[in-house]
Tab-separated table of C-alpha atoms and ligand atoms in Angstrom:
chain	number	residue	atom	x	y	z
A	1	UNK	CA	12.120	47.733	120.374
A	2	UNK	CA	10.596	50.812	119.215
A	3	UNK	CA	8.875	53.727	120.958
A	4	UNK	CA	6.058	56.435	119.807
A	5	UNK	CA	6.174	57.146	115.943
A	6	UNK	CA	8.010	60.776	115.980
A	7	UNK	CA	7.634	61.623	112.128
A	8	UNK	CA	6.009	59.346	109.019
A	9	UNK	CA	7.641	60.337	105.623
A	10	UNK	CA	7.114	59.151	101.871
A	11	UNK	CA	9.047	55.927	102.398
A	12	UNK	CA	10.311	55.929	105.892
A	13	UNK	CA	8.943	55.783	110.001
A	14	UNK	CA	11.264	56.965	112.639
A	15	UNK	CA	10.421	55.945	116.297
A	16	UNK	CA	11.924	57.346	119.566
A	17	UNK	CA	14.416	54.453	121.424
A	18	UNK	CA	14.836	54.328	124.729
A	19	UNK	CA	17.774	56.410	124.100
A	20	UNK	CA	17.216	60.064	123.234
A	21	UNK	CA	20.174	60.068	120.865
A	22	UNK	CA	19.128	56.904	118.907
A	23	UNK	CA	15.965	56.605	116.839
A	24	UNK	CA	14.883	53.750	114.596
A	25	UNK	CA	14.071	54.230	111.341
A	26	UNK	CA	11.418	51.847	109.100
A	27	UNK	CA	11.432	51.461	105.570
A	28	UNK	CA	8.347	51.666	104.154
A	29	UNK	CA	7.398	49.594	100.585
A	30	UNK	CA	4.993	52.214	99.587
A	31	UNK	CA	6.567	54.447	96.582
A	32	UNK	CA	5.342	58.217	95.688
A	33	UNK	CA	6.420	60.688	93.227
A	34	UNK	CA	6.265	63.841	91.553
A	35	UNK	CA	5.519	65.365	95.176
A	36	UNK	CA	3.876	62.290	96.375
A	37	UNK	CA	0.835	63.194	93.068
A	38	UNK	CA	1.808	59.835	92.028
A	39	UNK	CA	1.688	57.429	95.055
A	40	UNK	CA	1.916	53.316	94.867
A	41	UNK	CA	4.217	50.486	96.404
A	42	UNK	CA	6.667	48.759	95.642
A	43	UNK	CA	6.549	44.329	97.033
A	44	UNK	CA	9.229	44.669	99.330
A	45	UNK	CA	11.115	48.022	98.691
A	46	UNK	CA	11.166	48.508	102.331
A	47	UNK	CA	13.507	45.600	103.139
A	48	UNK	CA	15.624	45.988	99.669
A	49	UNK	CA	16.194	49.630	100.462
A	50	UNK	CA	16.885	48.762	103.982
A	51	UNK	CA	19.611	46.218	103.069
A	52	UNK	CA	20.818	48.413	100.310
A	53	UNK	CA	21.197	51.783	102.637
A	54	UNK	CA	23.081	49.523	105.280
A	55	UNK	CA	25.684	48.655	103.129
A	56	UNK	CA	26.256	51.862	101.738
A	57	UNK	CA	26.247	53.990	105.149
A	58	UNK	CA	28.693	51.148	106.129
A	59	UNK	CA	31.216	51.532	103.235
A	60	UNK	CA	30.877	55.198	103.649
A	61	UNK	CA	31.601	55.158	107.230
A	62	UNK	CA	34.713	53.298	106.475
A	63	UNK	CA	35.755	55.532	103.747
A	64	UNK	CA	35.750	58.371	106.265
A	65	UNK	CA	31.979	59.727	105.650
A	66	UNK	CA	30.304	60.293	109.142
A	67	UNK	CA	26.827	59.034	108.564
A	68	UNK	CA	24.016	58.783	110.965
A	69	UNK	CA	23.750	54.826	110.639
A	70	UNK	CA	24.820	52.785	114.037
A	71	UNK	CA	23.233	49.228	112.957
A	72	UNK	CA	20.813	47.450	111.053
A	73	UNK	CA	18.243	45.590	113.612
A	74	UNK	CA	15.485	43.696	111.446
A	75	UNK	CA	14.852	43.283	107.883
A	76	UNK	CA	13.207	46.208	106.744
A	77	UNK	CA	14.840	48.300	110.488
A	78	UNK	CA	17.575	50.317	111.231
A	79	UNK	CA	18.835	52.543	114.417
A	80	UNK	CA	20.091	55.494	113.383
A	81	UNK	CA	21.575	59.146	115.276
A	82	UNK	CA	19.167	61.644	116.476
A	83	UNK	CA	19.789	64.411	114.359
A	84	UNK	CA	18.737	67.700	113.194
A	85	UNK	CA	17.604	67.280	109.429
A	86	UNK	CA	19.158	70.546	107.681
A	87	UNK	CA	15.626	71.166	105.213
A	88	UNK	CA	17.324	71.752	102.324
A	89	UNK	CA	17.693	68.402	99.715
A	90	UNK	CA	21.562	68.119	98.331
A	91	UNK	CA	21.526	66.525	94.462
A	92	UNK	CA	24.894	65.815	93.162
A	93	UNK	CA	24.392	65.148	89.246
A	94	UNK	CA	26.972	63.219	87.121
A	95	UNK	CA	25.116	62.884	84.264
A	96	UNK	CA	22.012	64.888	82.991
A	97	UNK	CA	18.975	63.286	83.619
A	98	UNK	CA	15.362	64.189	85.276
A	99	UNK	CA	14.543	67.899	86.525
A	100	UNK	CA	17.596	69.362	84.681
A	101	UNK	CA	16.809	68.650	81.840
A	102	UNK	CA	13.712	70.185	81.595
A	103	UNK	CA	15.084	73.069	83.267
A	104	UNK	CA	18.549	73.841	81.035
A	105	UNK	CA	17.160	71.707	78.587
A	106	UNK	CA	19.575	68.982	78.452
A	107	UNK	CA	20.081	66.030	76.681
A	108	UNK	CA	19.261	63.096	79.266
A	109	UNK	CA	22.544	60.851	79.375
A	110	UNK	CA	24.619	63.625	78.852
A	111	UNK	CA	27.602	63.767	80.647
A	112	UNK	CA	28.379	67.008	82.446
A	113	UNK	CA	31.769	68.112	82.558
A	114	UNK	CA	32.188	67.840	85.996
A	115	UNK	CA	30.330	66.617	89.458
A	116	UNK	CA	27.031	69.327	89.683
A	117	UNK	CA	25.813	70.011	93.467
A	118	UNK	CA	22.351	71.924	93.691
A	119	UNK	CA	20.671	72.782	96.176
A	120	UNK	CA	16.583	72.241	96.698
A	121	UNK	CA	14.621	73.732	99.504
A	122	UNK	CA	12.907	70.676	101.224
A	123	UNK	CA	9.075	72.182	101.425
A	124	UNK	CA	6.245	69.914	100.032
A	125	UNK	CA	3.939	72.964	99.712
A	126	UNK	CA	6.040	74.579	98.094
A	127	UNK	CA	7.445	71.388	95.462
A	128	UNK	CA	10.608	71.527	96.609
A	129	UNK	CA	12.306	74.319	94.452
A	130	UNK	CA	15.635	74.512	93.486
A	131	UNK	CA	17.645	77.333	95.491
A	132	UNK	CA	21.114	79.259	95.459
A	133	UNK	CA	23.559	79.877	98.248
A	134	UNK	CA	21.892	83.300	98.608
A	135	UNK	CA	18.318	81.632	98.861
A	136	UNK	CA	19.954	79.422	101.819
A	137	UNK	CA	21.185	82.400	103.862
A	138	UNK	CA	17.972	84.367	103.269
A	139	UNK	CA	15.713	81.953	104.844
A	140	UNK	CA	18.670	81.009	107.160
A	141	UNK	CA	18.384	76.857	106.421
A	142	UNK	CA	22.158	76.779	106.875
A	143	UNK	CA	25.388	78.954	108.003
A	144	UNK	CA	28.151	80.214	105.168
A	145	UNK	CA	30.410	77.410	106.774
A	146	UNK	CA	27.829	74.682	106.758
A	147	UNK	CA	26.849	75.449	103.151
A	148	UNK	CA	30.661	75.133	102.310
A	149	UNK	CA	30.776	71.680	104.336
A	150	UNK	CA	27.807	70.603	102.632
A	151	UNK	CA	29.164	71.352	99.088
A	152	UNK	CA	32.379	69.342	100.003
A	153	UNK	CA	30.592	66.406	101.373
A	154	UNK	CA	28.434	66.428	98.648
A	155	UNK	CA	30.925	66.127	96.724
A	156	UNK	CA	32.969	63.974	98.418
A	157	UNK	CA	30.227	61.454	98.838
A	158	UNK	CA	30.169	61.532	95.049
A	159	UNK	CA	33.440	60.463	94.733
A	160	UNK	CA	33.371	57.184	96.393
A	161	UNK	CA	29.770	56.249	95.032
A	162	UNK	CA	30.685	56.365	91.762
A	163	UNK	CA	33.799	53.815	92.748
A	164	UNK	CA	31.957	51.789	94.640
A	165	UNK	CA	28.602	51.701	91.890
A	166	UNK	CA	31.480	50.840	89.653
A	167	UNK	CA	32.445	47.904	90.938
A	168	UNK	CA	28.544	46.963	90.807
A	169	UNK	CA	28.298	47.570	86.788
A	170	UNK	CA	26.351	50.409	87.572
A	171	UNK	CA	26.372	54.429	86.696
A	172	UNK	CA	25.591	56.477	89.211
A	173	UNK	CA	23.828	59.242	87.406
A	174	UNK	CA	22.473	61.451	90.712
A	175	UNK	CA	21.021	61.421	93.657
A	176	UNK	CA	19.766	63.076	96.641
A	177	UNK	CA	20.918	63.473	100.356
A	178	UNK	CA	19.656	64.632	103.430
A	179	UNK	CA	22.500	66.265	106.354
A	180	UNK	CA	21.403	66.367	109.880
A	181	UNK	CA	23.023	68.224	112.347
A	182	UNK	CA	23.852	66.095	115.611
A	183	UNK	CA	23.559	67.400	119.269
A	184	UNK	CA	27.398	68.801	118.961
A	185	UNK	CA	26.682	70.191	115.681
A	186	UNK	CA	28.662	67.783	113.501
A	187	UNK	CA	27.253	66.956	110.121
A	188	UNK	CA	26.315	63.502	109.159
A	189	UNK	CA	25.108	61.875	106.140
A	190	UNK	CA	21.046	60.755	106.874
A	191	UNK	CA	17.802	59.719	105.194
A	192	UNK	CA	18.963	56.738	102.662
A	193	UNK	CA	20.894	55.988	99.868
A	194	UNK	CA	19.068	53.838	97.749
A	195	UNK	CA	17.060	53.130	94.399
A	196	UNK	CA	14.415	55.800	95.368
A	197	UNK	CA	16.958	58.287	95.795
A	198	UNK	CA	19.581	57.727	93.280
A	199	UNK	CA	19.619	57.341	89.448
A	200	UNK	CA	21.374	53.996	88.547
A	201	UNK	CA	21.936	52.724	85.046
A	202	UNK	CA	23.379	49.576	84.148
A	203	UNK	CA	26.806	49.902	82.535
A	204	UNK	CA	26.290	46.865	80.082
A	205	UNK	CA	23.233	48.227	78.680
A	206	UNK	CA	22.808	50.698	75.989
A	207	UNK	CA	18.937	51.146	75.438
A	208	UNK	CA	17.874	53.970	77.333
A	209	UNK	CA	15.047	52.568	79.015
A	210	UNK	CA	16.365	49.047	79.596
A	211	UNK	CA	19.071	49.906	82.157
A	212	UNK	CA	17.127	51.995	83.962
A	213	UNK	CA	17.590	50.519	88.003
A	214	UNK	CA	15.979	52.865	90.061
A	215	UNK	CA	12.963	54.787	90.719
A	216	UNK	CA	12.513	56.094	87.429
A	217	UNK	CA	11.026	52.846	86.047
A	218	UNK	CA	7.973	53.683	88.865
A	219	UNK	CA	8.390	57.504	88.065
A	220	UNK	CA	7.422	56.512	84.183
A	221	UNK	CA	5.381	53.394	84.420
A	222	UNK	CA	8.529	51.020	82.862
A	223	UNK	CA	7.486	47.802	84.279
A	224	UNK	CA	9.753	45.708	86.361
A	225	UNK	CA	10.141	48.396	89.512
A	226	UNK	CA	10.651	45.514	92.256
A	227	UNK	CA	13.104	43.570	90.054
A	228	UNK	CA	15.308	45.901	89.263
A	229	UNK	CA	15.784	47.195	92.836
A	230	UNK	CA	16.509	43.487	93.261
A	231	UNK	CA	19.190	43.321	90.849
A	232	UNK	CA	20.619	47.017	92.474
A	233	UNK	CA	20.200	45.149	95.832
A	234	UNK	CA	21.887	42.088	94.517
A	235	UNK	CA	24.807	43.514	93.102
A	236	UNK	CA	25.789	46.315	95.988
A	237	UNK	CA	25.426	42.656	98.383
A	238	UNK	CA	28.338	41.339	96.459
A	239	UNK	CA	30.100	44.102	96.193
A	240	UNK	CA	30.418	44.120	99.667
A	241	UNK	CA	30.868	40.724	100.108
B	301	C5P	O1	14.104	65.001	89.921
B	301	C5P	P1	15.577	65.320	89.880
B	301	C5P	O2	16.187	65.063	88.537
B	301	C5P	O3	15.888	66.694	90.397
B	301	C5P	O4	16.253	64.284	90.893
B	301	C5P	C1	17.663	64.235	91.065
B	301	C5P	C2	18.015	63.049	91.951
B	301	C5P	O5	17.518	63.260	93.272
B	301	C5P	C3	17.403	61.710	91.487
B	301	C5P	O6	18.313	60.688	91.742
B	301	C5P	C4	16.181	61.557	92.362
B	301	C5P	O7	15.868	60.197	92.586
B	301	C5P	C5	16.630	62.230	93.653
B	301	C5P	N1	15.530	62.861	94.378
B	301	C5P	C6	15.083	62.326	95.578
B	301	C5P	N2	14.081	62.931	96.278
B	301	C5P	C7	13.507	64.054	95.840
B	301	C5P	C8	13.939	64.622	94.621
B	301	C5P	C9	14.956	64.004	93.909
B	301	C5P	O8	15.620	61.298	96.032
B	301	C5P	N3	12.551	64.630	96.541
């Protein structure tokens, strides 16, 4: 049962529970980009990302990643911690593709030679723009230590995405995460993991714009948007199976 709406975001509701430390969070089908100048929806992106996010806070969780998940409750509805949202956006990139590339001028599908965290400051007025470690303690969005723990779970997040994409056939070429701080000032994985915030190609396809699974194909108008978060949704419900 859910209480007053406490925030509405691009994709997502959260409502107060009758617990203060437990909020529920809805998953919205509507889709928006380039800081929400491009805005849409997606038939039933809400429950896929739902059902998608679920299974991937739970194999986190029980590779050791404290995330702020506690249990899916309806189809497109999950509870989820109470926590602090730190406001600055974590990208771990695998593989160049997106803002990078116009910004280093990469090749897209370029590996990079190792696992890439950056850092984005997470104001709409502003268009999110990327920031250092020195940018972070300026406008004091994090502590020395937290911006260390956030680099390693980054990181470590990384790591067992890309094993368990793999055993989905699929690259995991970025994506995005959110850390909230809980009420004894742990740090836990939030917001989603999903199509609309990861870059997922299929492995068995070469053509650049053909294996596109994930946002992108809304992003640049490639058709098929709903089916391939189908096919993402399909394949990480095996996985787990
Ligand atoms: O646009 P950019 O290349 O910086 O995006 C990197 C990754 O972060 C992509 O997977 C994208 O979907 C994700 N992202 C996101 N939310 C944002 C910005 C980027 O989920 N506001």
């Amino acid at each position: 049962m859910s209480g007053t709406k406490l925030y509405e975001g691009k994709a997502k509701i959260l409502f107060t529970t009758d617990d203060p430390h437990i909020l529920l969070s809805r998953y919205k089908d509507d889709a928006t980009a380039f800081n929400a100048l491009k805005k849409g929806t997606i038939a039933n992106k809400g429950e896929m990302n739902c059902a998608i996010a679920s299974h991937i806070f739970q194999y986190l969780e029980a590779q050791g990643i404290a995330t702020h998940f506690i249990k899916q409750v309806s189809p497109n509805e999950m509870q989820v911690a109470a926590v602090q949202i730190l406001p600055i956006e974590v990208v771990v990139r695998n593989i160049a593709a997106g803002s990078i590339c116009k910004r280093l001028g990469l090749a897209q599908g370029q590996p990079l030679k190792q696992p890439l965290v950056e850092f984005f400051y997470k104001n709409d007025d502003l268009g999110d723009p990327l920031i250092t470690d020195a940018h972070v303690s300026m406008l004091d969005l994090a502590t020395p230590e937290q911006v260390a723990q956030l680099k390693q779970l980054a990181l470590d997040i990384n790591h067992h995405l890309q094993t368990f994409f793999e055993r989905c056939n699929l690259i995991l070429v970025d994506f995005k995460v959110e850390i909230g701080s809980d009420a004894n000032g742990h740090l836990l994985l939030a917001d989603e993991i999903s199509p609309d915030t990861c870059r997922l190609w299929d492995k068995e396809i070469s053509d650049p714009t053909a294996r596109i699974l994930d946002k992108d194909r809304f992003r640049q108008d490639l058709g098929n948007v709903a089916e391939a978060y189908q096919e993402v949704m399909k394949r990480v419900l095996a996985a787990i199976a």
